[in-house]
Short mmCIF file of C-alpha atoms in Angstrom, two decimals:
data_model
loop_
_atom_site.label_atom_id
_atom_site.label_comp_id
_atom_site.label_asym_id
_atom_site.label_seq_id
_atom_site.Cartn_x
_atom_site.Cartn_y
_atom_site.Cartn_z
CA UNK A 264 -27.14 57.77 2.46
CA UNK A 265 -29.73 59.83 1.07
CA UNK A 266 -32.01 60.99 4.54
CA UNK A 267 -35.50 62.88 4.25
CA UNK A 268 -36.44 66.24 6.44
CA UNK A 269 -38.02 65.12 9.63
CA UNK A 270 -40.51 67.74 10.27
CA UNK A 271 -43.95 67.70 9.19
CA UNK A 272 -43.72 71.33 7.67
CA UNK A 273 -41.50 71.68 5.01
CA UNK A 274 -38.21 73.21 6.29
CA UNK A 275 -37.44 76.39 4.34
CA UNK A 276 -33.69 77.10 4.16
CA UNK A 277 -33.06 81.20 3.63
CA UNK A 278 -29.79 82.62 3.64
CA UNK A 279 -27.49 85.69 2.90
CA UNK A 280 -23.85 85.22 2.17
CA UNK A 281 -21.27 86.34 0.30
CA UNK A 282 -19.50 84.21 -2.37
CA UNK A 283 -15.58 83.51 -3.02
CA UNK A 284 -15.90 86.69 -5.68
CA UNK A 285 -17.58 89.10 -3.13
CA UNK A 286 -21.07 89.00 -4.69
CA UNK A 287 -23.85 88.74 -2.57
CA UNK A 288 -26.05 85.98 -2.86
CA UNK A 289 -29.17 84.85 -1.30
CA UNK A 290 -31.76 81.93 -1.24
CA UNK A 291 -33.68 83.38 -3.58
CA UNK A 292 -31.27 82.06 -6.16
CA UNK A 293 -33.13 78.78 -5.48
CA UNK A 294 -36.58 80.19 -7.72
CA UNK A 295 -33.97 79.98 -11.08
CA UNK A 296 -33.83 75.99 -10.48
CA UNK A 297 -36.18 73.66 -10.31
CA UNK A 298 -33.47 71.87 -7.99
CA UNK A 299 -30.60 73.16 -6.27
CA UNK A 300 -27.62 71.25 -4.46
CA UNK A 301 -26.54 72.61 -1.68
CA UNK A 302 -23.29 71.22 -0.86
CA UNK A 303 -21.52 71.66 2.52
CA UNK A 304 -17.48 71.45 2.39
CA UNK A 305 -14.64 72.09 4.04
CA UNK A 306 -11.16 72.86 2.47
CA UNK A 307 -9.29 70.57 4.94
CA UNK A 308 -12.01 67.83 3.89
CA UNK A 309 -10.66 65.07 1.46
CA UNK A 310 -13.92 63.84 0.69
CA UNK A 311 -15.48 67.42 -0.26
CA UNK A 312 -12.31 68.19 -2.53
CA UNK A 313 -12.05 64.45 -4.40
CA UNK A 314 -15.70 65.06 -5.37
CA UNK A 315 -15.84 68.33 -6.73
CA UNK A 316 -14.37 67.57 -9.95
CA UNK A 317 -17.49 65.40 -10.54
CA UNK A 318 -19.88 68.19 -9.31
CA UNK A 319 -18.19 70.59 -11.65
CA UNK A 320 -18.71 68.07 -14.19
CA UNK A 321 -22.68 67.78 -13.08
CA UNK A 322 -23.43 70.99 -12.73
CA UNK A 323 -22.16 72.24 -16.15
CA UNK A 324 -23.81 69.36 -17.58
CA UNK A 325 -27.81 70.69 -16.79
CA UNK A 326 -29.56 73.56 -17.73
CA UNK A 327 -29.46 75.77 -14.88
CA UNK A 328 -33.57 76.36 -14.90
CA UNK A 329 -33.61 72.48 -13.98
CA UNK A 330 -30.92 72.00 -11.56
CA UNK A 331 -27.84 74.38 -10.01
CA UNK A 332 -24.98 73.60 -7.63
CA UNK A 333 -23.77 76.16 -4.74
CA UNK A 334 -21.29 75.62 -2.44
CA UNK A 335 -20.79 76.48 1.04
CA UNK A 336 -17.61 76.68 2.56
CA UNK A 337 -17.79 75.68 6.44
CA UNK A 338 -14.94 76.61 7.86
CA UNK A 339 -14.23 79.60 6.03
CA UNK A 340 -16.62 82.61 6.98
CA UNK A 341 -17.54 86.37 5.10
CA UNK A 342 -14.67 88.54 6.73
CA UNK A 343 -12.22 86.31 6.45
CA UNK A 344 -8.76 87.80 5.79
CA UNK A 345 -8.37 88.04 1.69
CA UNK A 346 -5.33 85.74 1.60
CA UNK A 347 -7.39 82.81 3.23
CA UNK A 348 -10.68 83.52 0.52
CA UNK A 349 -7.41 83.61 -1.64
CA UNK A 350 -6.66 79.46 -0.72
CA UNK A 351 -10.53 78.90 -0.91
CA UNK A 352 -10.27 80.61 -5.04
CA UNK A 353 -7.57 78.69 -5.38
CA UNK A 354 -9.33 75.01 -4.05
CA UNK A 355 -12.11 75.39 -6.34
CA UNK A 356 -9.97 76.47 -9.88
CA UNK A 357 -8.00 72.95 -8.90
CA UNK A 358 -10.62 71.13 -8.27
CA UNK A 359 -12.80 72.53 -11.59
CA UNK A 360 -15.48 73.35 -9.16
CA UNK A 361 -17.07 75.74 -11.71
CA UNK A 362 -20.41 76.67 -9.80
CA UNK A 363 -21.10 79.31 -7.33
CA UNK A 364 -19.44 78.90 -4.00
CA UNK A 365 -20.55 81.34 -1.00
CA UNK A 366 -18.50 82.38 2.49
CA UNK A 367 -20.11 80.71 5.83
CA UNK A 368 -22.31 83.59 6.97
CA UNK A 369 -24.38 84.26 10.23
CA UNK A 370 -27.50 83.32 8.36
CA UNK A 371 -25.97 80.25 6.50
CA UNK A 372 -24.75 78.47 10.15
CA UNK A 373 -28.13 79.54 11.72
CA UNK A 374 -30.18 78.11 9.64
CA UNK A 375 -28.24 75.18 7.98
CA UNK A 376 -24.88 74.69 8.63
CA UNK A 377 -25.01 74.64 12.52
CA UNK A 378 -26.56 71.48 12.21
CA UNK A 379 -24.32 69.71 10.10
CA UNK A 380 -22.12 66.90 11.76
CA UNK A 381 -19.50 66.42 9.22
CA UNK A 382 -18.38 67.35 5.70
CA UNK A 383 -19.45 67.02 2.82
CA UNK A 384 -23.08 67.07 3.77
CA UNK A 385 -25.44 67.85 0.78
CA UNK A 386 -29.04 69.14 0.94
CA UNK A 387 -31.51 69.95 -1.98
CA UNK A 388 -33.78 72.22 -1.79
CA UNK A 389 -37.24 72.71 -4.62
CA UNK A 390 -37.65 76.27 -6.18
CA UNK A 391 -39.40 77.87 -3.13
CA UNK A 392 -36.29 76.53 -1.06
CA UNK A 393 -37.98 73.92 0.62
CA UNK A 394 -35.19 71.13 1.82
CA UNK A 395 -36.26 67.91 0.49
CA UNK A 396 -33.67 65.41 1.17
CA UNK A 397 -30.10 65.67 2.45
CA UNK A 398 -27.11 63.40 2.07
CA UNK A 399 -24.25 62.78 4.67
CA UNK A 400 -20.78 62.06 3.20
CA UNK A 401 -19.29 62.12 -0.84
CA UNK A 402 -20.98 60.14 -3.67
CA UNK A 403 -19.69 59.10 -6.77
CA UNK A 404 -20.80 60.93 -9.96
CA UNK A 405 -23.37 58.30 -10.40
CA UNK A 406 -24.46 58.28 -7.60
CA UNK A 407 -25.08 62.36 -7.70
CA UNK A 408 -26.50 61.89 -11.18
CA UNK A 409 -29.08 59.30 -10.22
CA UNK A 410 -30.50 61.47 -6.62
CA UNK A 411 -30.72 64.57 -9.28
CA UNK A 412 -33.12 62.55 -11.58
CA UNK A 413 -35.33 61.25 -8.79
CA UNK A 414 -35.56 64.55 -7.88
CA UNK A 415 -36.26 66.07 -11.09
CA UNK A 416 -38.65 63.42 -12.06
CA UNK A 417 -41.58 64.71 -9.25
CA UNK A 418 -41.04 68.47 -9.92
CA UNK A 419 -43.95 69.79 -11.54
#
């Protein structure tokens, strides 16, 4: 179910986290892309982990100016002990989730994921990080593949 920000004045998501490889990475990652999907999962989540094969398949399939994938891993936060990161590595080799994947941080759940309800829960954000539309719950490659076009398609 594809849902629109509420508020009046574009909601601007900014971040710093930490991703499964110990880089740092931060919402200005979202200027490379025209569009970037920011998707929300869990690794006790069914859902997240069925589609992430397609979202591997997605995101290698665009140019990375036009669109990019990162995921967020909710219930797994920077800190963690290395053998737990370790499970999350091994989660997203298995499911040939081949984009970037970043550590819950402070920043993240303050000003995105503490208002998620459930997993997977996928925003997209424009190239000045701007959410414009969010979507509760997996979708089918299609599915994916026909919000990213919309999306493209108004970009400048």
């Amino acid at each position: 179910m594809l849902r629109y920000p509420l508020e009046e004045e574009p909601y601007v998501v900014s971040f710093t986290s930490t991703t499964v490889d110990g880089e740092e990475l931060t919402s200005e990652c979202f200027s490379q892309s025209k569009i970037s999907m920011l998707n929300v999962w869990a690794t006790y989540c069914n859902p997240c982990l069925s589609e992430m094969p397609d979202l591997g398949e997605i995101a290698s399939s665009y140019d990375s100016a036009e669109f990019q994938i990162i995921g967020i891993v909710s219930d797994v936060a920077e800190g963690d002990d290395e053998e737990t990161v370790q499970g999350v590595k091994d989660l997203i080799e298995e499911t040939k989730a081949d984009y970037p994947h970043v550590l819950l941080s402070e920043s993240l759940y303050m000003n995105l994921v503490g208002a998620v309800d459930s997993v997977p829960t996928t925003f997209f954000v424009n190239q000045k990080g701007e959410a414009l539309c969010y979507v509760m719950g997996a979708q089918s490659k299609e599915s994916w593949i026909a919000i990213i076009e919309d999306l493209l398609s108004k970009c400048d």
